[in-house]
PDB file of N, CA and C in Angstrom:
ATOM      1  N   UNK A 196     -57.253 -22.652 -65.244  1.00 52.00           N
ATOM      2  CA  UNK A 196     -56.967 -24.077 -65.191  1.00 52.00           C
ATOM      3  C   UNK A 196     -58.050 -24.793 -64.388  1.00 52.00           C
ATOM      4  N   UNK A 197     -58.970 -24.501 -64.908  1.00 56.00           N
ATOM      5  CA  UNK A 197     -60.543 -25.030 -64.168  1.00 56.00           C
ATOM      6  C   UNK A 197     -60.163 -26.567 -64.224  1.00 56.00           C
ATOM      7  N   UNK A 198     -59.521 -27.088 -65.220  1.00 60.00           N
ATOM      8  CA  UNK A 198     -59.399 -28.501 -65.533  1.00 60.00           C
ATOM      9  C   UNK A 198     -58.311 -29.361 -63.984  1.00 60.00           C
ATOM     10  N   UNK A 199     -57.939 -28.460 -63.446  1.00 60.00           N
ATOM     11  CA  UNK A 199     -57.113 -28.941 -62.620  1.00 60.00           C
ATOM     12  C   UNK A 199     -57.660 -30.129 -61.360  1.00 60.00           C
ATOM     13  N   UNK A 200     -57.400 -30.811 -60.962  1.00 57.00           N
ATOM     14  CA  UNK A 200     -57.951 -31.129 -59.169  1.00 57.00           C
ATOM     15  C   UNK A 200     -57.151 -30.062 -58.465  1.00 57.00           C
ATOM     16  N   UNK A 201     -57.970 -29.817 -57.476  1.00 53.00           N
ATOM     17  CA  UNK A 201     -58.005 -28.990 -56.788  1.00 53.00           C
ATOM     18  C   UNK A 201     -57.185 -30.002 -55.739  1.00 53.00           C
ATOM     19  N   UNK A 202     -55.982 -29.697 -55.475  1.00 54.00           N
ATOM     20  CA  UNK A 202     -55.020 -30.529 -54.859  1.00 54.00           C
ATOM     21  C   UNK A 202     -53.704 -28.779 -54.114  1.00 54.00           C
ATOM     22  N   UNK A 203     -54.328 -28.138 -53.688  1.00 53.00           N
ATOM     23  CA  UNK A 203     -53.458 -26.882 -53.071  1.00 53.00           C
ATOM     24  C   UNK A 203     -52.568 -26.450 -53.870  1.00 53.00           C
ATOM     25  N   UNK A 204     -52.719 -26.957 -54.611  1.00 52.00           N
ATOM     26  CA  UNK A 204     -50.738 -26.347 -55.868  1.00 52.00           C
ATOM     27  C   UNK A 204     -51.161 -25.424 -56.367  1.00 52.00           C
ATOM     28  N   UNK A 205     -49.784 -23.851 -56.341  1.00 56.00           N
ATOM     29  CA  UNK A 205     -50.762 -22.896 -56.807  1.00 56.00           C
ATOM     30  C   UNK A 205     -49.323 -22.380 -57.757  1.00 56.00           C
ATOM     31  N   UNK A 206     -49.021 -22.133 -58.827  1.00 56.00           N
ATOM     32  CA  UNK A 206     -48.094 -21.839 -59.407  1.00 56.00           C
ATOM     33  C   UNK A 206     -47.027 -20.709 -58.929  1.00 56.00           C
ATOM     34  N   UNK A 207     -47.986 -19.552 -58.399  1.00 56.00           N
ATOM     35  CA  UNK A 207     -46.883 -19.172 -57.853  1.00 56.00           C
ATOM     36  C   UNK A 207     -46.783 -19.174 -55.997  1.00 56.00           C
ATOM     37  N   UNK A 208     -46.949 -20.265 -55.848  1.00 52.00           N
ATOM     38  CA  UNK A 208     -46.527 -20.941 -54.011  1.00 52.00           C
ATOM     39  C   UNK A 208     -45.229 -21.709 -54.487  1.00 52.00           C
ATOM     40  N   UNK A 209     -44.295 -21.591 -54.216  1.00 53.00           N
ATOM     41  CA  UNK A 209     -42.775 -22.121 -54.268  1.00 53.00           C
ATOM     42  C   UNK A 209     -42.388 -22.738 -52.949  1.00 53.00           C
ATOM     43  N   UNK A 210     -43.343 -22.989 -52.196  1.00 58.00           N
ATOM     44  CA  UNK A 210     -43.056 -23.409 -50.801  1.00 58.00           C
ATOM     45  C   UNK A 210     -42.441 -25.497 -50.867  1.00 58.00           C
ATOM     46  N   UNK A 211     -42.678 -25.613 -52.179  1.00 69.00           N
ATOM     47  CA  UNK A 211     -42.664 -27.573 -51.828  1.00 69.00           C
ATOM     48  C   UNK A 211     -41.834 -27.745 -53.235  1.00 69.00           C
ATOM     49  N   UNK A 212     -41.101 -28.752 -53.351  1.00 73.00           N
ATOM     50  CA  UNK A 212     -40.644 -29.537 -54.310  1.00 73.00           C
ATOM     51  C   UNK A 212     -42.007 -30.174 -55.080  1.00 73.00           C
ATOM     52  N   UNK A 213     -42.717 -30.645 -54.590  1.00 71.00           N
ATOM     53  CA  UNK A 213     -43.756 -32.004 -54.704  1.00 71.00           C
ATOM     54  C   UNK A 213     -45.047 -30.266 -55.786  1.00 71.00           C
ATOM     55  N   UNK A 214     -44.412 -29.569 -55.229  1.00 73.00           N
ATOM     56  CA  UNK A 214     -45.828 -28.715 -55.691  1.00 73.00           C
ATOM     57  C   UNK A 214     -45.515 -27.903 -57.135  1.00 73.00           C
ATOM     58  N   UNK A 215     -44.094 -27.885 -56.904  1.00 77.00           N
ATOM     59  CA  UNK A 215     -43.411 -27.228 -58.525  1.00 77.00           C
ATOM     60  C   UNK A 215     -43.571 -28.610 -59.611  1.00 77.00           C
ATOM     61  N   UNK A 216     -42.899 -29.583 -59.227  1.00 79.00           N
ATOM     62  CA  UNK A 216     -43.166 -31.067 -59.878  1.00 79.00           C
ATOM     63  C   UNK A 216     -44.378 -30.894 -59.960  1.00 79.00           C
ATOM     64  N   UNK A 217     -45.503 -30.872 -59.603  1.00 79.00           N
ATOM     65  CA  UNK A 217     -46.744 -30.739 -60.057  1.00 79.00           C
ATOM     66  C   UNK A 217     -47.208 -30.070 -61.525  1.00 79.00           C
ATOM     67  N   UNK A 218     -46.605 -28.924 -61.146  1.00 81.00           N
ATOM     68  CA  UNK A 218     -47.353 -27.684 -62.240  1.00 81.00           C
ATOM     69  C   UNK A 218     -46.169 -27.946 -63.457  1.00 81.00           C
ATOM     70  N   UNK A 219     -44.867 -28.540 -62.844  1.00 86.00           N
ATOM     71  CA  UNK A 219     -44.109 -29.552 -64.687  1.00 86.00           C
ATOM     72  C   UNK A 219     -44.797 -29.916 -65.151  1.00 86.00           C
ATOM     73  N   UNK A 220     -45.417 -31.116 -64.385  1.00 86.00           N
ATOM     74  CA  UNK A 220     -45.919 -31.824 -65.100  1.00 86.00           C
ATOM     75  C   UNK A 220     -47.212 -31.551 -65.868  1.00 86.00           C
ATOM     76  N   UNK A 221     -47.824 -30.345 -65.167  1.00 87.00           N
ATOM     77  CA  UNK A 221     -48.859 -29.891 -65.746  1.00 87.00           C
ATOM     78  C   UNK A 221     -48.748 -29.281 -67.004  1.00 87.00           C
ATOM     79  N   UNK A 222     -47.713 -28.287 -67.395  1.00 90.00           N
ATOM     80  CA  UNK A 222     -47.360 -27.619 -68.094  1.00 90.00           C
ATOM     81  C   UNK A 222     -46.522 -28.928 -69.602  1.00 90.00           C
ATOM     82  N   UNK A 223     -45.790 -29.631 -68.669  1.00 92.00           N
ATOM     83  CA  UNK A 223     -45.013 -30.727 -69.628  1.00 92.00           C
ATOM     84  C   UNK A 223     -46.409 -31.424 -70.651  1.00 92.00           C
ATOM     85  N   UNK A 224     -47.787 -31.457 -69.637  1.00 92.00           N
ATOM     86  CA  UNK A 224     -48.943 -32.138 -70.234  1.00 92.00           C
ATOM     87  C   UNK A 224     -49.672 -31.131 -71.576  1.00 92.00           C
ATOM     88  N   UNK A 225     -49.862 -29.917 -71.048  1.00 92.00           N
ATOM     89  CA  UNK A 225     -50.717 -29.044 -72.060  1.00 92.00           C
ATOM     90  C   UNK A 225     -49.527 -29.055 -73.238  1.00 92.00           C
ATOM     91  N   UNK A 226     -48.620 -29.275 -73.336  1.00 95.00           N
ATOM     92  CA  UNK A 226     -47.113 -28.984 -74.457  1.00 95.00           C
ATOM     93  C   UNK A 226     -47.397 -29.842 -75.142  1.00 95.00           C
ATOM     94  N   UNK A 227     -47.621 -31.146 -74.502  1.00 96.00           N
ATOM     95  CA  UNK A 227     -47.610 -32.739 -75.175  1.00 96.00           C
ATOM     96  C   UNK A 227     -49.109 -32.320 -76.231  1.00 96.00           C
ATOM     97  N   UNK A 228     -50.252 -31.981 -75.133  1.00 96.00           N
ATOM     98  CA  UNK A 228     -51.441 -32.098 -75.970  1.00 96.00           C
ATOM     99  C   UNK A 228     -51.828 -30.592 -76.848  1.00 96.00           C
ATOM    100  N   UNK A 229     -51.113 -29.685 -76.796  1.00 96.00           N
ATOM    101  CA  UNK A 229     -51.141 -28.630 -77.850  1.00 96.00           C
ATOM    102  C   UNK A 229     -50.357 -29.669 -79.242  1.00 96.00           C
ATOM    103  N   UNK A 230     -49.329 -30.103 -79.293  1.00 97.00           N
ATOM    104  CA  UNK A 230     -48.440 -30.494 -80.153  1.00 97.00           C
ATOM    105  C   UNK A 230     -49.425 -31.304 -80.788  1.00 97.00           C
ATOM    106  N   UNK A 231     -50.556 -32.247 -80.424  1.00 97.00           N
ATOM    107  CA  UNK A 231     -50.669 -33.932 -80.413  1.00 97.00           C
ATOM    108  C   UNK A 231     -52.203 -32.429 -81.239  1.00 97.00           C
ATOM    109  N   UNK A 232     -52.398 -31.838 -80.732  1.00 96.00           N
ATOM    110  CA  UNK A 232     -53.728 -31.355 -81.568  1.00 96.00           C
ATOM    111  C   UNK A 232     -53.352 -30.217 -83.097  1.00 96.00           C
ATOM    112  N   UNK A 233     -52.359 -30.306 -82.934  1.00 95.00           N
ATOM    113  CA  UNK A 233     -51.329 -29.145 -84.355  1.00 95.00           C
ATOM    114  C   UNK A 233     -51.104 -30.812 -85.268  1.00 95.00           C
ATOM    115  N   UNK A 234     -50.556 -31.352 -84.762  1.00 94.00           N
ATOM    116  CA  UNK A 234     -50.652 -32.690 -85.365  1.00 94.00           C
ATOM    117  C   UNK A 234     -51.974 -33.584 -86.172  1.00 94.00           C
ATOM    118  N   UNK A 235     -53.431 -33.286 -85.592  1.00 94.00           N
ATOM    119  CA  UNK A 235     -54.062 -34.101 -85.755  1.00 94.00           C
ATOM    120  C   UNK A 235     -55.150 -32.538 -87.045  1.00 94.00           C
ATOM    121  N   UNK A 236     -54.742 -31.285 -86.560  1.00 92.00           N
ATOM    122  CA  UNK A 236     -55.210 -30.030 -87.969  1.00 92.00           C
ATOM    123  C   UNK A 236     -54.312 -30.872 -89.030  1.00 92.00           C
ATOM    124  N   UNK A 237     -52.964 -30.678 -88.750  1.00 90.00           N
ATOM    125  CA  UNK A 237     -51.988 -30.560 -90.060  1.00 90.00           C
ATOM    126  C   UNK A 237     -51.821 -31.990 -90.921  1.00 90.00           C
ATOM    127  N   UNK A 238     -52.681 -33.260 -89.782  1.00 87.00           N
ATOM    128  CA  UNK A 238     -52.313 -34.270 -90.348  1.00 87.00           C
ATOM    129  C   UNK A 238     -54.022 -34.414 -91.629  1.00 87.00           C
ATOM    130  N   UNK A 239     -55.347 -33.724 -91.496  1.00 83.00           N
ATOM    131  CA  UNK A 239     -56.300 -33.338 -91.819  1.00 83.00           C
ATOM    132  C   UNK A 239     -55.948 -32.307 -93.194  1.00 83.00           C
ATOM    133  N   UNK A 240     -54.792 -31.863 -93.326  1.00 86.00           N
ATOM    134  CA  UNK A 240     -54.873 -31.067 -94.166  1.00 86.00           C
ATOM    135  C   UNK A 240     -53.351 -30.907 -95.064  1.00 86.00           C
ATOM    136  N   UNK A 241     -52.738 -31.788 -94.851  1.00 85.00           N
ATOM    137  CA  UNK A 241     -51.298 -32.543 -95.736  1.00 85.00           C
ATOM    138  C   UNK A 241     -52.414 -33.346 -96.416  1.00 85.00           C
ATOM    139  N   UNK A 242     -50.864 -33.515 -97.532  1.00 84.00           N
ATOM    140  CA  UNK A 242     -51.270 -34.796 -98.910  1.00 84.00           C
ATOM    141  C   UNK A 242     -51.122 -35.382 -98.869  1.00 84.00           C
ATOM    142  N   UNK A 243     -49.563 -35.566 -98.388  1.00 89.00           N
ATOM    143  CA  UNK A 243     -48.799 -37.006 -98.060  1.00 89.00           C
ATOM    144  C   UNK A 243     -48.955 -37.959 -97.494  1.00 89.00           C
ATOM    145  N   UNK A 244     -48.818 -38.971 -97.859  1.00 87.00           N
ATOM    146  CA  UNK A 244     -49.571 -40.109 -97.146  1.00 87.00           C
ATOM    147  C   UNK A 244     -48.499 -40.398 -96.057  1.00 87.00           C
ATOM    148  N   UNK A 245     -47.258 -40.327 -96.563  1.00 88.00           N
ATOM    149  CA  UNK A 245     -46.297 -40.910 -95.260  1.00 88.00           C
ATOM    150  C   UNK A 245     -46.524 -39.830 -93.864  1.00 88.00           C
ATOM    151  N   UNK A 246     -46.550 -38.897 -93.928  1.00 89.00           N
ATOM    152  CA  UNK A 246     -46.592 -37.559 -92.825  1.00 89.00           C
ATOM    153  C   UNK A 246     -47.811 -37.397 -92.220  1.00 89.00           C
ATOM    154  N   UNK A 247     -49.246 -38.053 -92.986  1.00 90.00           N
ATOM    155  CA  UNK A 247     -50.155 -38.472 -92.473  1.00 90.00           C
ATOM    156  C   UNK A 247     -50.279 -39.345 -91.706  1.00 90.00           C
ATOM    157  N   UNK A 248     -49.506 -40.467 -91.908  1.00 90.00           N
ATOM    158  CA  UNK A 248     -49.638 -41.901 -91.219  1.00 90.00           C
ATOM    159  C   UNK A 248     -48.543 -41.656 -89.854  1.00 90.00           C
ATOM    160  N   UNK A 249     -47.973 -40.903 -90.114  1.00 92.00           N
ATOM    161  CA  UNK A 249     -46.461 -39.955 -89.167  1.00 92.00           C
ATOM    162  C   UNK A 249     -47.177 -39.518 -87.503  1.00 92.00           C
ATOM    163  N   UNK A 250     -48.436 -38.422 -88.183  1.00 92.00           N
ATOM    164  CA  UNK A 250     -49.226 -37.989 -87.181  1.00 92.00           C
ATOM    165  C   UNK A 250     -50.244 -38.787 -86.524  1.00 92.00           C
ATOM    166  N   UNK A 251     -50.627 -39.533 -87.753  1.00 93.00           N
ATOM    167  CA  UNK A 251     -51.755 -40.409 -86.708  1.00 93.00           C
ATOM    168  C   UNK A 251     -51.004 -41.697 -85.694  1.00 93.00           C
ATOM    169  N   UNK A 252     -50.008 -41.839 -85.942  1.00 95.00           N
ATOM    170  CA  UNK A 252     -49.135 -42.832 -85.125  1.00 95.00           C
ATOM    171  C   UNK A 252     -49.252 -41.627 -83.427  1.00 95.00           C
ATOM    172  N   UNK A 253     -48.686 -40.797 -83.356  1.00 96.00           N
ATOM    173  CA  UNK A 253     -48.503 -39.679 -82.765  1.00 96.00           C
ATOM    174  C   UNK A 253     -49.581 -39.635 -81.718  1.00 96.00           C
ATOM    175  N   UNK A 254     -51.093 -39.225 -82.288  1.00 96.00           N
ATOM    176  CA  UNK A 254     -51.952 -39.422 -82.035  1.00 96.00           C
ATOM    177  C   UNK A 254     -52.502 -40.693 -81.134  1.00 96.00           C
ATOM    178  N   UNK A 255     -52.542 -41.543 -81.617  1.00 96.00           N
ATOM    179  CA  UNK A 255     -53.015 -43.067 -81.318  1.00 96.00           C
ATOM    180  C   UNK A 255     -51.747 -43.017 -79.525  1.00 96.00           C
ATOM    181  N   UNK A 256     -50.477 -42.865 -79.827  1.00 97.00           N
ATOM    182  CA  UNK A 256     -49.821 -43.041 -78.897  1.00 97.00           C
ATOM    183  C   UNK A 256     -49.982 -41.931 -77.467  1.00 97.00           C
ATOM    184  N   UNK A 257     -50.527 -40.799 -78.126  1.00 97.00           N
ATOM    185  CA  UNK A 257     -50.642 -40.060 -77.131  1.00 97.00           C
ATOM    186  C   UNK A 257     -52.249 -39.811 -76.310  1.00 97.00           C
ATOM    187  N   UNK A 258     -52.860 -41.250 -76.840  1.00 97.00           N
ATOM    188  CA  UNK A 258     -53.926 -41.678 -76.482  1.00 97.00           C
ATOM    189  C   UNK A 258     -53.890 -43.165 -75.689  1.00 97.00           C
ATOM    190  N   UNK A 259     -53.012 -44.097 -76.060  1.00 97.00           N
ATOM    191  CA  UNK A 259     -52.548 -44.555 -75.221  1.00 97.00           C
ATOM    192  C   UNK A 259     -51.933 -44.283 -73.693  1.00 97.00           C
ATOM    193  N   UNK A 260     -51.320 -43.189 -74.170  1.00 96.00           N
ATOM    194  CA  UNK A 260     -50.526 -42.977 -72.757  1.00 96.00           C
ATOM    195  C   UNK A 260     -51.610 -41.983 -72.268  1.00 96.00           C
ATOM    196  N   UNK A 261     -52.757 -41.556 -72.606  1.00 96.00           N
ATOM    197  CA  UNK A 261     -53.406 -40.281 -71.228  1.00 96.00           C
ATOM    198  C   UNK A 261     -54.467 -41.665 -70.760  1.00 96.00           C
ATOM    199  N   UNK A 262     -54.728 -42.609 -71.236  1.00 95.00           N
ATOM    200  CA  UNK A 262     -55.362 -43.642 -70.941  1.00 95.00           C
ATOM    201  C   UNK A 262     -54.711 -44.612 -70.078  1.00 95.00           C
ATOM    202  N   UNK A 263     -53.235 -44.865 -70.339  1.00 95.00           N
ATOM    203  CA  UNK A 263     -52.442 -45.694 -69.274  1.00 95.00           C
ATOM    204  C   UNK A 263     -52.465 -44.909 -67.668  1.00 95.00           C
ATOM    205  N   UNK A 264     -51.998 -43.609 -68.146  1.00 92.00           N
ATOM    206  CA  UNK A 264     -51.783 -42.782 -67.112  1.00 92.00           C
ATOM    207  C   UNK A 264     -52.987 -41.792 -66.247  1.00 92.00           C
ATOM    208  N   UNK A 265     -54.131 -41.993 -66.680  1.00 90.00           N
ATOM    209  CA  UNK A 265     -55.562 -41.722 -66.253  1.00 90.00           C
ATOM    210  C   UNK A 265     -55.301 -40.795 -65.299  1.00 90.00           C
ATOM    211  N   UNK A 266     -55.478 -42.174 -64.337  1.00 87.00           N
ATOM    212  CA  UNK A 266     -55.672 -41.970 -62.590  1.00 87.00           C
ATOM    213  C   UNK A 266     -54.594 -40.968 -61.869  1.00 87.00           C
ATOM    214  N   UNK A 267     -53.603 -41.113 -62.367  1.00 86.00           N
ATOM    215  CA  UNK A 267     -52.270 -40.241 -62.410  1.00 86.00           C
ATOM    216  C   UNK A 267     -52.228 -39.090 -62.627  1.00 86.00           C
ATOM    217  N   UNK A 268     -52.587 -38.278 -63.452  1.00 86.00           N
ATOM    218  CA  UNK A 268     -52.857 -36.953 -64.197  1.00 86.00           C
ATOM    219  C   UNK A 268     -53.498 -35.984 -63.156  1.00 86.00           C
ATOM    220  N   UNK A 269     -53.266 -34.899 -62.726  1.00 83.00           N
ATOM    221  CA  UNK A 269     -53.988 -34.026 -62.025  1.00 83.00           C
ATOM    222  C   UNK A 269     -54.489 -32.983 -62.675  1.00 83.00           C
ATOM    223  N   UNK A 270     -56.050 -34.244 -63.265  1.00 87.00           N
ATOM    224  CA  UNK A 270     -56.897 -33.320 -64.131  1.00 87.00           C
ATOM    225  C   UNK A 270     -58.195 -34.111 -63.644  1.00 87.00           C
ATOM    226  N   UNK A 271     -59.527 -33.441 -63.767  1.00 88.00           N
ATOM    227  CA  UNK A 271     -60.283 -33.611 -63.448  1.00 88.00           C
ATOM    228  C   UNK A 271     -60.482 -35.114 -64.454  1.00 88.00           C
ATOM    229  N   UNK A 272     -61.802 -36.618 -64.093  1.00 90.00           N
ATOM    230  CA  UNK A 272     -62.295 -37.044 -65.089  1.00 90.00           C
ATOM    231  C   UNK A 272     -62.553 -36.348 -66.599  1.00 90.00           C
ATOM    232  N   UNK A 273     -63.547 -35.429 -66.370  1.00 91.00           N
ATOM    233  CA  UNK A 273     -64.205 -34.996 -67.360  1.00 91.00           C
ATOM    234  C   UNK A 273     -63.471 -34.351 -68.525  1.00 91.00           C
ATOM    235  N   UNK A 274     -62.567 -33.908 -67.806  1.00 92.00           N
ATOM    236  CA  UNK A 274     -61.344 -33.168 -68.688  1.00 92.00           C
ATOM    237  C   UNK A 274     -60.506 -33.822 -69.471  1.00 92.00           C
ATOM    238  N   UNK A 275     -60.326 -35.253 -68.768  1.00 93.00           N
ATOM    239  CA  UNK A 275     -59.884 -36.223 -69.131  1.00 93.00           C
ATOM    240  C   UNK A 275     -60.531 -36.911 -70.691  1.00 93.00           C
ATOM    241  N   UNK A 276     -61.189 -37.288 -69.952  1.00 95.00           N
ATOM    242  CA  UNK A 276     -62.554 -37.606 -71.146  1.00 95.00           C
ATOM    243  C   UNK A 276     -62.974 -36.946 -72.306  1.00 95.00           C
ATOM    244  N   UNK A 277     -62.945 -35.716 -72.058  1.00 95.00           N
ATOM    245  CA  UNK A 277     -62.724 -34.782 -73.031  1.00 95.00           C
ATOM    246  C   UNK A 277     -61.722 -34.681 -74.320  1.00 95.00           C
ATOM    247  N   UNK A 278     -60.408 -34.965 -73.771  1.00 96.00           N
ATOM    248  CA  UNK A 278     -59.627 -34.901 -74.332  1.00 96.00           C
ATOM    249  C   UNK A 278     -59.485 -36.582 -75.572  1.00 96.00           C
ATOM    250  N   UNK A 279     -60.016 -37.246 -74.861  1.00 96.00           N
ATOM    251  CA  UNK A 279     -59.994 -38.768 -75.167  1.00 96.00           C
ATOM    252  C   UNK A 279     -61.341 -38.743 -76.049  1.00 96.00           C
ATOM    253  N   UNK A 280     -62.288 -37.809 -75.773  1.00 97.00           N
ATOM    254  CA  UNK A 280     -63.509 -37.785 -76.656  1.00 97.00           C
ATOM    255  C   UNK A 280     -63.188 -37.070 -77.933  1.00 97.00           C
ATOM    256  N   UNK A 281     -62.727 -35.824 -78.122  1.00 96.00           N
ATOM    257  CA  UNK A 281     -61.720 -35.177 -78.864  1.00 96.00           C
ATOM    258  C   UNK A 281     -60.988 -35.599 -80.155  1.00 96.00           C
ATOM    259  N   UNK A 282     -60.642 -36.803 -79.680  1.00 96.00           N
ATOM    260  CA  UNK A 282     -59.214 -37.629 -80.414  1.00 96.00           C
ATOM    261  C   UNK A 282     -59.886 -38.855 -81.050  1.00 96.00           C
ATOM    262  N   UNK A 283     -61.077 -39.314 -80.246  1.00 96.00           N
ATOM    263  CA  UNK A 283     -61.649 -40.216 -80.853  1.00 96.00           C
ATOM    264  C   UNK A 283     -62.333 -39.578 -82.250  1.00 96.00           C
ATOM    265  N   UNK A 284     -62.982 -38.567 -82.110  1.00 95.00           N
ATOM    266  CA  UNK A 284     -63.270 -37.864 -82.858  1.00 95.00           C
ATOM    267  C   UNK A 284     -62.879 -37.672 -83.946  1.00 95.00           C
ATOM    268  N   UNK A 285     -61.377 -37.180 -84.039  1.00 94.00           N
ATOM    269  CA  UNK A 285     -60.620 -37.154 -84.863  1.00 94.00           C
ATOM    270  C   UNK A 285     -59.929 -38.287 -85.897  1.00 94.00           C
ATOM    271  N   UNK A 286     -60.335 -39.747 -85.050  1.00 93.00           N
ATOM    272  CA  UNK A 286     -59.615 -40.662 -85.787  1.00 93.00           C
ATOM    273  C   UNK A 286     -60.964 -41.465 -86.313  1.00 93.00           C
ATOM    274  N   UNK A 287     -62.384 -41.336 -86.054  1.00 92.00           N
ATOM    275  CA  UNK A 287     -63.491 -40.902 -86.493  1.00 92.00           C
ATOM    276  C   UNK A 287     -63.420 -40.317 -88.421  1.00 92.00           C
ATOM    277  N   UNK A 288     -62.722 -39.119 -88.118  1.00 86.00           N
ATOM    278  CA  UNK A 288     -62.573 -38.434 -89.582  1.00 86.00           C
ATOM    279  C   UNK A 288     -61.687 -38.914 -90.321  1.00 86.00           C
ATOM    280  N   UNK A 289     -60.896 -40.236 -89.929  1.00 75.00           N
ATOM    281  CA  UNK A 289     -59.415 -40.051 -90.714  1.00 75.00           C
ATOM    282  C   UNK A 289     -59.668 -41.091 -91.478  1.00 75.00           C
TER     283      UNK A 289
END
């Protein structure tokens, strides 16, 4: 998890509330953006136009929100950016 800030949270230190809430949310994040990238293959390679337009809604929103929530995220910039470079990418091809 090179992508992380380096903020002391270590998955298995169980010593803090504030430090398990951390690695949720970390884990709640890679779930969101595994899903949001199975979405943006499968929406590349369906016919349908409605299930296409399904995923790229999906997409667009889950680009909104890593962009609302930036500064918030305990992930490096670059990683950040990455992910937002990624997606642009993708809606680039669509």
């Amino acid at each position: 998890m090179a992508q992380l800030i380096d903020s002391g949270a270590f998955p298995d230190l169980y010593s803090g509330r504030k430090n398990l809430g951390r690695w949720r949310e970390v884990e709640g994040f890679r779930k969101k953006w595994k899903e949001i990238k199975k979405k943006m293959d499968d929406s590349i390679t369906t016919r349908k136009e409605a299930k296409r337009g399904e995923n790229l809604e999906s997409v667009l929103e889950f680009k909104t929100w890593i962009r609302d929530r930036r500064s918030s995220l305990p992930f490096h910039e670059e990683y950040v950016d990455q992910i937002i470079e990624e997606i642009e990418e993708y809606l680039e091809s669509f």
